[in-house]
XYZ file of C-alpha atoms in Angstrom:
563
model
C 11.725 -19.197 5.751
C 8.736 -17.030 4.871
C 5.379 -18.520 3.822
C 5.899 -17.301 0.248
C 9.287 -18.930 0.052
C 7.671 -22.208 1.105
C 4.934 -21.935 -1.524
C 6.647 -20.359 -4.500
C 9.575 -21.947 -6.284
C 12.743 -19.896 -5.922
C 14.320 -18.849 -9.180
C 17.295 -21.078 -10.114
C 20.568 -19.907 -11.736
C 23.067 -22.015 -13.570
C 26.713 -21.790 -12.736
C 28.866 -20.572 -15.593
C 30.818 -23.300 -17.305
C 34.127 -21.663 -16.769
C 33.600 -21.007 -13.042
C 34.689 -23.072 -10.089
C 31.920 -22.724 -7.428
C 32.325 -25.384 -4.826
C 30.241 -26.544 -1.882
C 32.154 -27.998 0.981
C 30.053 -30.036 3.455
C 30.867 -31.470 6.814
C 28.901 -34.705 7.504
C 28.034 -35.904 10.933
C 30.340 -38.987 10.436
C 33.279 -36.588 10.160
C 33.722 -36.735 6.368
C 34.276 -33.509 4.533
C 32.924 -33.693 0.948
C 33.571 -31.244 -1.855
C 30.767 -30.735 -4.472
C 30.782 -28.846 -7.802
C 27.693 -26.574 -7.839
C 25.634 -26.876 -11.014
C 22.646 -24.698 -10.168
C 21.606 -22.632 -7.153
C 18.767 -20.506 -5.851
C 18.418 -18.623 -2.585
C 17.098 -21.701 -0.853
C 18.811 -24.628 -2.524
C 21.701 -26.042 -4.570
C 22.060 -28.777 -7.221
C 25.539 -30.243 -7.060
C 27.737 -33.022 -8.522
C 30.391 -35.083 -6.664
C 32.558 -38.122 -7.112
C 32.103 -39.075 -3.459
C 30.859 -42.603 -3.066
C 27.643 -42.530 -1.074
C 26.381 -45.582 0.713
C 23.086 -47.134 -0.325
C 21.678 -46.088 3.023
C 22.500 -42.423 2.179
C 20.900 -42.682 -1.248
C 17.701 -44.241 0.081
C 17.209 -41.889 3.105
C 16.826 -38.280 1.960
C 16.248 -35.710 4.743
C 19.632 -36.038 6.439
C 20.903 -32.775 7.962
C 24.529 -31.900 7.437
C 26.090 -30.063 10.342
C 28.013 -27.324 8.390
C 28.635 -26.173 4.876
C 30.270 -23.349 2.907
C 30.552 -22.041 -0.610
C 34.016 -21.514 -2.055
C 34.839 -19.497 -5.207
C 37.639 -17.173 -6.403
C 39.457 -17.552 -3.054
C 36.269 -16.422 -1.302
C 34.224 -18.355 1.273
C 30.638 -18.027 2.479
C 29.248 -20.081 5.397
C 25.762 -21.583 4.858
C 25.435 -23.509 8.117
C 23.270 -26.561 8.217
C 21.501 -27.905 5.149
C 19.131 -30.726 4.307
C 19.979 -33.431 1.764
C 16.935 -33.595 -0.487
C 18.019 -36.044 -3.176
C 20.942 -38.271 -4.158
C 20.996 -39.800 -7.613
C 23.818 -41.821 -9.189
C 25.086 -40.746 -12.593
C 27.891 -41.947 -14.885
C 30.682 -40.030 -13.159
C 29.495 -39.927 -9.535
C 26.344 -38.541 -7.941
C 23.910 -35.616 -8.341
C 22.890 -34.201 -4.971
C 20.225 -31.573 -4.133
C 20.431 -29.505 -0.868
C 18.024 -27.124 0.811
C 19.285 -24.361 3.106
C 18.192 -24.171 6.788
C 20.085 -21.421 8.531
C 21.275 -19.031 5.794
C 20.107 -18.356 2.251
C 22.481 -18.610 -0.733
C 23.734 -15.087 -1.457
C 22.760 -14.940 -5.110
C 22.689 -11.139 -4.963
C 26.315 -10.751 -3.750
C 29.710 -11.179 -5.367
C 28.476 -14.699 -6.257
C 26.722 -13.162 -9.288
C 30.071 -13.221 -11.058
C 29.999 -17.036 -11.326
C 26.272 -17.350 -12.022
C 24.514 -17.113 -15.393
C 22.238 -14.155 -14.448
C 20.301 -12.360 -17.119
C 17.511 -9.861 -16.425
C 15.639 -10.492 -19.650
C 14.794 -14.212 -19.201
C 11.715 -15.850 -20.455
C 9.955 -16.321 -17.191
C 6.328 -15.139 -17.175
C 5.668 -16.694 -13.738
C 2.707 -18.637 -15.229
C 3.934 -21.815 -13.584
C 3.599 -20.331 -10.122
C 0.774 -21.160 -7.766
C -0.573 -17.696 -6.860
C -4.193 -18.295 -5.797
C -5.920 -15.204 -4.486
C -7.424 -17.402 -1.733
C -3.976 -18.473 -0.510
C -1.995 -15.292 -1.151
C -2.437 -11.605 -0.420
C -0.638 -8.309 -0.934
C 1.218 -8.966 2.295
C 3.197 -11.850 0.746
C 4.767 -9.617 -1.813
C 5.580 -6.840 0.729
C 6.978 -8.948 3.529
C 8.897 -11.575 1.532
C 12.178 -11.057 -0.249
C 12.253 -14.030 -2.570
C 14.018 -12.366 -5.583
C 17.187 -10.432 -4.783
C 18.685 -10.575 -8.342
C 15.999 -9.039 -10.560
C 13.784 -6.393 -8.976
C 11.119 -7.132 -11.583
C 10.861 -10.827 -10.806
C 8.512 -10.230 -7.916
C 6.474 -8.026 -10.190
C 5.997 -10.755 -12.746
C 4.762 -13.041 -9.966
C 2.487 -10.338 -8.594
C 0.967 -9.751 -12.000
C -0.131 -13.382 -12.160
C -1.666 -13.067 -8.700
C -3.328 -9.791 -9.616
C -5.034 -11.147 -12.647
C -6.652 -13.906 -10.558
C -7.280 -11.561 -7.619
C -9.308 -9.157 -9.773
C -11.609 -12.008 -10.839
C -12.315 -12.822 -7.121
C -15.708 -11.772 -5.783
C -14.152 -9.983 -2.814
C -12.044 -7.756 -5.029
C -13.295 -4.175 -4.629
C -10.508 -1.943 -5.965
C -10.675 0.083 -9.188
C -14.255 1.157 -8.662
C -14.725 3.901 -11.284
C -17.153 6.702 -10.617
C -18.695 8.426 -13.566
C -20.054 12.014 -13.572
C -21.921 12.292 -10.267
C -21.422 13.443 -6.651
C -22.756 13.208 -3.131
C -24.252 10.192 -1.359
C -25.596 8.770 -4.669
C -23.230 8.201 -7.517
C -22.992 6.575 -10.915
C -20.398 3.839 -11.551
C -19.002 2.523 -14.775
C -20.274 -0.882 -13.614
C -23.853 -1.735 -14.671
C -25.893 -3.512 -11.991
C -29.292 -5.275 -12.017
C -31.674 -3.755 -14.566
C -28.724 -2.243 -16.379
C -28.698 0.631 -13.886
C -25.552 2.486 -12.877
C -26.764 4.451 -9.818
C -25.540 3.447 -6.295
C -25.993 4.572 -2.685
C -22.485 5.203 -1.334
C -21.990 3.620 2.059
C -18.179 3.893 2.192
C -17.375 7.563 1.557
C -15.004 9.678 3.633
C -17.227 12.700 3.070
C -19.026 12.318 6.375
C -20.793 15.647 6.355
C -21.536 15.641 2.595
C -19.755 18.917 2.098
C -17.763 17.744 -0.889
C -20.792 18.231 -3.139
C -22.270 21.268 -1.340
C -23.107 23.997 -3.958
C -21.454 26.807 -1.949
C -18.306 24.715 -1.597
C -18.139 23.906 -5.353
C -18.780 27.565 -6.189
C -15.931 28.722 -3.809
C -13.526 26.361 -5.685
C -14.684 27.683 -9.082
C -14.265 31.309 -8.055
C -10.735 30.660 -6.700
C -9.851 28.820 -9.897
C -10.913 31.844 -11.909
C -8.988 34.306 -9.683
C -5.806 32.360 -8.875
C -5.460 29.919 -11.693
C -5.164 26.078 -11.698
C -2.271 25.559 -9.257
C -0.335 27.139 -6.486
C 2.793 27.388 -8.670
C 5.300 26.490 -5.997
C 6.153 25.170 -2.568
C 5.111 27.091 0.570
C 8.556 28.652 0.876
C 8.697 29.860 -2.716
C 5.605 30.996 -4.626
C 2.996 28.581 -3.259
C 1.535 30.602 -0.378
C -1.514 32.751 -1.124
C -3.628 34.920 1.166
C -6.197 32.019 0.991
C -3.674 29.666 2.562
C -2.938 32.032 5.435
C -6.637 32.657 6.032
C -7.316 28.921 6.200
C -4.474 28.446 8.703
C -5.969 31.144 10.995
C -9.438 29.488 10.604
C -8.100 26.066 11.637
C -6.155 27.490 14.643
C -9.208 29.359 15.911
C -11.493 26.279 15.712
C -8.926 24.254 17.713
C -8.121 27.057 20.221
C -4.511 27.067 19.099
C -1.987 29.815 18.212
C -1.213 28.720 14.669
C -1.618 26.047 11.958
C 0.171 24.708 8.963
C -1.064 22.930 5.804
C 0.037 19.724 4.129
C -0.944 18.165 0.805
C -2.591 15.137 2.489
C -3.213 13.579 5.816
C -0.451 11.092 5.018
C 2.045 13.943 4.263
C 0.977 15.674 7.456
C 1.812 12.669 9.708
C 5.031 12.051 7.891
C 6.033 15.733 8.067
C 5.034 16.284 11.701
C 6.578 13.177 13.324
C 9.805 13.131 11.384
C 10.430 16.844 12.088
C 9.495 16.908 15.729
C 11.536 13.926 16.921
C 15.368 13.381 16.998
C 17.752 10.485 17.397
C 17.725 10.282 21.221
C 13.946 10.684 21.526
C 11.203 8.049 22.082
C 7.918 7.699 20.206
C 5.113 5.549 21.731
C 2.000 5.027 19.645
C -1.177 2.960 19.690
C -0.522 -0.214 17.717
C -3.594 0.382 15.540
C -2.583 3.878 14.442
C -2.798 4.608 10.748
C -0.169 3.473 8.295
C 1.044 7.040 7.800
C 1.903 7.224 11.491
C 3.753 3.911 11.356
C 5.666 4.997 8.260
C 6.576 8.242 9.895
C 7.935 6.395 12.941
C 10.150 4.332 10.589
C 11.414 7.481 8.885
C 12.113 9.272 12.194
C 15.501 8.846 13.807
C 13.870 8.365 17.224
C 13.214 5.004 18.850
C 9.731 3.704 18.322
C 7.478 1.640 20.595
C 3.798 0.519 20.309
C 1.293 0.044 23.099
C -1.577 -2.330 22.891
C -4.680 -0.781 21.405
C -6.345 1.585 23.862
C -4.419 -0.163 26.713
C -3.359 2.705 28.927
C -1.790 0.380 31.480
C 0.517 -0.989 28.752
C 1.358 2.603 27.708
C 2.388 3.389 31.251
C 4.423 0.245 31.574
C 6.415 1.202 28.482
C 6.971 4.712 29.731
C 7.876 3.512 33.236
C 10.494 1.210 31.790
C 11.963 3.332 29.025
C 11.175 7.071 29.398
C 14.237 7.828 31.503
C 16.523 6.484 28.731
C 15.601 9.208 26.262
C 15.525 12.945 25.934
C 12.106 13.834 24.584
C 9.047 11.574 24.171
C 6.057 11.826 21.874
C 2.871 9.795 22.670
C 0.588 9.341 19.630
C -2.974 8.126 19.311
C -5.791 8.470 16.793
C -9.097 10.043 17.909
C -11.144 7.499 15.934
C -9.461 4.424 14.546
C -10.141 4.028 10.852
C -10.892 0.299 10.661
C -12.790 -0.305 13.916
C -14.383 3.061 14.310
C -13.724 3.112 18.056
C -12.503 6.133 20.008
C -9.281 6.694 21.985
C -9.292 6.928 25.793
C -7.692 10.355 25.426
C -8.350 11.505 28.932
C -6.398 8.593 30.408
C -3.745 8.646 27.761
C -3.155 12.350 28.316
C -2.819 11.915 32.076
C -0.203 9.160 31.708
C 1.656 11.114 29.036
C 1.952 14.162 31.278
C 2.894 12.018 34.272
C 5.996 10.928 32.420
C 6.728 14.346 30.951
C 5.737 13.479 27.343
C 4.313 15.546 24.583
C 1.102 14.224 23.011
C -0.129 14.140 19.382
C -3.600 13.229 18.325
C -4.639 12.335 14.815
C -8.168 13.600 14.448
C -8.644 12.610 10.808
C -11.717 10.513 11.442
C -13.165 12.426 14.386
C -12.877 16.125 13.361
C -16.380 16.986 12.170
C -17.949 13.988 13.939
C -17.048 13.548 17.634
C -17.554 16.108 20.380
C -20.319 18.530 21.332
C -19.549 20.756 18.315
C -17.837 18.063 16.215
C -14.324 19.412 16.942
C -13.078 15.936 17.649
C -11.936 13.724 20.465
C -9.859 16.583 21.951
C -13.057 18.604 22.320
C -14.931 15.623 23.817
C -12.449 15.468 26.706
C -12.019 19.277 26.920
C -8.407 18.953 25.839
C -8.241 21.161 22.709
C -5.890 23.695 24.393
C -3.854 21.113 26.288
C -3.106 18.678 23.452
C 0.372 19.635 22.087
C -0.122 18.621 18.444
C -3.477 18.188 16.732
C -3.384 16.727 13.263
C -6.283 16.483 10.917
C -7.340 16.091 7.298
C -9.762 17.732 4.862
C -10.832 14.410 3.271
C -13.292 13.577 6.008
C -14.733 16.798 7.259
C -14.739 18.456 3.797
C -14.734 15.518 1.430
C -11.639 17.041 -0.203
C -7.873 16.575 0.107
C -5.174 17.985 2.347
C -3.989 17.840 5.963
C -2.954 20.118 8.743
C -1.187 20.488 12.087
C -2.192 23.037 14.699
C -0.534 23.988 17.998
C 1.731 26.603 19.467
C 3.439 29.226 17.300
C 6.850 27.725 18.060
C 5.690 24.309 16.952
C 4.280 25.533 13.668
C 7.301 27.719 12.892
C 9.518 24.674 13.525
C 7.465 22.607 11.091
C 7.531 25.472 8.602
C 11.353 25.312 8.644
C 12.075 21.638 9.119
C 9.138 19.578 7.889
C 10.442 18.124 4.641
C 6.998 16.960 3.533
C 5.905 20.632 3.631
C 9.012 22.442 2.473
C 9.670 20.207 -0.541
C 6.035 19.759 -1.832
C 4.025 22.127 -4.016
C 1.270 23.751 -1.947
C -2.411 22.856 -2.115
C -4.117 24.561 -5.045
C -5.981 27.809 -4.178
C -9.241 26.263 -5.387
C -8.873 23.448 -2.855
C -7.982 25.854 -0.076
C -11.034 28.055 -0.879
C -13.286 24.990 -0.908
C -11.972 23.780 2.414
C -12.377 27.214 3.962
C -16.028 27.410 2.798
C -16.673 23.880 4.089
C -15.376 24.852 7.534
C -17.532 27.965 7.514
C -20.635 25.847 6.863
C -19.498 23.295 9.425
C -19.058 25.881 12.192
C -22.199 27.857 11.444
C -24.699 25.057 10.673
C -25.163 23.532 14.107
C -27.664 20.986 12.753
C -25.114 19.438 10.356
C -23.364 17.352 12.985
C -26.674 16.599 14.676
C -27.975 15.112 11.380
C -24.874 12.961 11.130
C -25.244 11.700 14.719
C -28.891 10.938 14.100
C -28.069 8.910 11.006
C -25.322 7.056 12.803
C -27.662 6.011 15.567
C -30.411 5.067 13.102
C -28.006 2.836 11.091
C -26.714 1.244 14.317
C -30.286 0.368 15.391
C -30.924 -1.081 11.917
C -27.866 -3.342 12.178
C -28.871 -4.395 15.707
C -32.267 -5.319 14.368
C -30.696 -7.910 11.993
C -28.488 -9.413 14.694
C -25.291 -7.388 14.777
C -23.913 -6.639 18.197
C -21.829 -3.618 19.042
C -19.301 -3.949 21.804
C -19.336 -0.219 22.664
C -21.439 2.840 22.030
C -20.912 3.919 18.429
C -19.758 7.533 18.226
C -18.044 7.648 14.862
C -19.224 7.635 11.279
C -17.120 4.505 10.679
C -19.376 1.509 11.312
C -17.569 -1.819 10.811
C -19.565 -4.944 10.235
C -17.274 -7.998 10.735
C -18.036 -11.062 8.633
C -14.935 -13.127 9.279
C -15.316 -15.365 6.167
C -13.681 -13.868 3.054
C -15.580 -16.098 0.654
C -18.947 -15.141 2.111
C -17.827 -11.528 2.323
C -17.169 -11.575 -1.410
C -20.583 -13.098 -2.154
C -22.297 -10.481 0.030
C -20.344 -7.703 -1.678
C -21.517 -8.765 -5.099
C -25.090 -8.994 -3.856
C -24.895 -5.460 -2.409
C -23.544 -4.136 -5.725
C -26.366 -5.795 -7.701
C -28.866 -4.048 -5.476
C -27.055 -0.642 -5.786
C -25.231 -0.358 -2.421
C -21.498 0.518 -2.694
C -19.397 -0.507 0.315
C -15.918 -1.912 -0.429
C -14.963 -5.081 1.542
C -11.918 -4.781 3.775
C -9.755 -7.920 3.651
C -6.336 -9.175 4.727
C -3.753 -7.604 5.120
C -5.661 -4.449 6.028
C -7.317 -6.555 8.759
C -6.767 -10.163 9.882
C -8.512 -12.847 7.874
C -10.841 -13.652 10.786
C -11.827 -9.960 10.969
C -12.545 -9.243 7.283
C -15.509 -6.876 7.068
C -17.622 -4.267 5.463
C -16.516 -0.768 6.586
C -19.750 1.204 6.305
C -19.531 4.917 6.675
C -22.578 7.140 7.380
C -23.091 10.564 5.889
C -25.061 13.479 7.183
C -26.778 13.706 3.768
C -28.022 10.089 3.806
C -31.793 9.940 4.130
C -33.237 7.507 6.619
C -34.661 5.516 3.700
C -31.158 5.238 2.238
C -29.964 3.649 5.452
C -33.019 1.432 5.684
C -32.520 0.236 2.114
C -28.784 -0.457 2.727
C -29.673 -2.561 5.801
C -32.370 -4.540 3.895
C -29.866 -5.223 1.138
C -27.290 -6.370 3.624
C -29.770 -8.767 5.172
C -30.606 -10.114 1.734
C -26.896 -10.529 0.967
C -26.412 -12.512 4.201
C -29.257 -14.860 3.253
C -27.796 -15.408 -0.229
C -24.365 -16.149 1.193
C -25.737 -18.375 3.993
C -24.226 -16.096 6.677
C -25.534 -14.884 10.052
C -23.853 -12.910 12.801
C -24.437 -15.813 15.189
C -21.719 -17.670 13.241
C -19.136 -15.140 14.504
C -20.415 -15.484 18.138
C -19.973 -19.319 17.927
C -16.340 -18.872 16.858
C -15.405 -16.417 19.593
C -15.033 -19.012 22.420
C -12.669 -21.020 20.220
C -10.612 -17.874 19.599
C -10.334 -17.247 23.392
C -9.420 -20.848 24.064
C -6.554 -20.597 21.545
């Protein structure tokens, strides 16, 4: 039984008066007792019987019956063991309540014919206990506690959401008013009735999303090509701008060709599902992005995960399973989006080739940041040419939207024909394509841009170290996580940062484990050193207000290891 099933009452349905739903139970003493079912839910039944229970049975709830089954309309359904929860005498026999152990009651099956099931019932879920401290989004995704009415879970979620939004750690629905760059205006007024904030959580690492030349390029393309692309890539959605951008991307990555997608998410879905087939194997780092994990589920190939950055575990999987499949695709991210650490690509590449595997690298968070020229983790290890599939996005390097894949001509032409995420989606607007192309021009030609970003990253890292935060590894990426580990204190610190004009959304469960809730700071090339100093000072102030210090995390680490 899931944690949500344990904590939320299952919906009960009455049995129709004219029905004959019976529960037949085998007791340990050998008796077989027939009950008339009065009400049922997925996890329990309320029944009536004329069977004469002993006083001992009535006074000792919790007895487990060895076997049970439902009988109706000449149909039978085995429920296995059940627990007797309550026995109460009534005028014509006894009322008995059972809870299931092995199998849930199939209220969403043919059984619905004998149940009084109506979709429009007066159930606003207000009686449910849905505390935002006890529950999370994961409960509603992972638990199937309403199989009859699809909207029942939505009613319960709406009660949870209302309380969740009042919680101090809630950071969604942040609304930006007319503004751009590393300083923005929000609809939320802060201390002194001000609305300006320093952004410390943007994906626009190089600050190119607000660059005047980039904005002008988008405006010019809008004037020349109109608002949209007017079609999918295979119909009317390909312009000369799209082709020029593909050539530009391929050249940067030392590849033969490239293809565009509407987002990084669409790119991973489109690449992985198109490249792999039923008798293939996919092996990916367990901390890979949700888009990669979703793509693996959509693919007809068999999927396996290796422990994060654990090359020995990757090899163990390949040694055991590679021979059982035709092709194999090994996948890793260059920079992992929550922890900001980098992949051991040189070692992963060696093992992949050792077992005759193709390799795909998601460079979303490292293209524009990592490597001598900022061309990503593949450049860092001198593997741009050798990596079979390089995927990237325009949301980080350009502060825009869109994704791409680059590789051999045969790979790109295959994706052009068989990648459903590309074939069946309208193309990126010409204005976006022109803005991305101008951003890449600036990125390639302004050699100081990546240097400024690296300088800011190291400055912010030193600031954090000065207030007690300890980094396990050298910080290469623009993603700088600061683990707090206490969601309540994290919420208090978040509100303090907002009041002082620093915007950094807290990351909580289920995006990370509860003990690893954090601020996910991101550094931009356009931040001034004083911006970073101010953000650090505000963080230290927030820690004092919340009664938190980084030494608290260090004290908990030995306990975690012991467990």
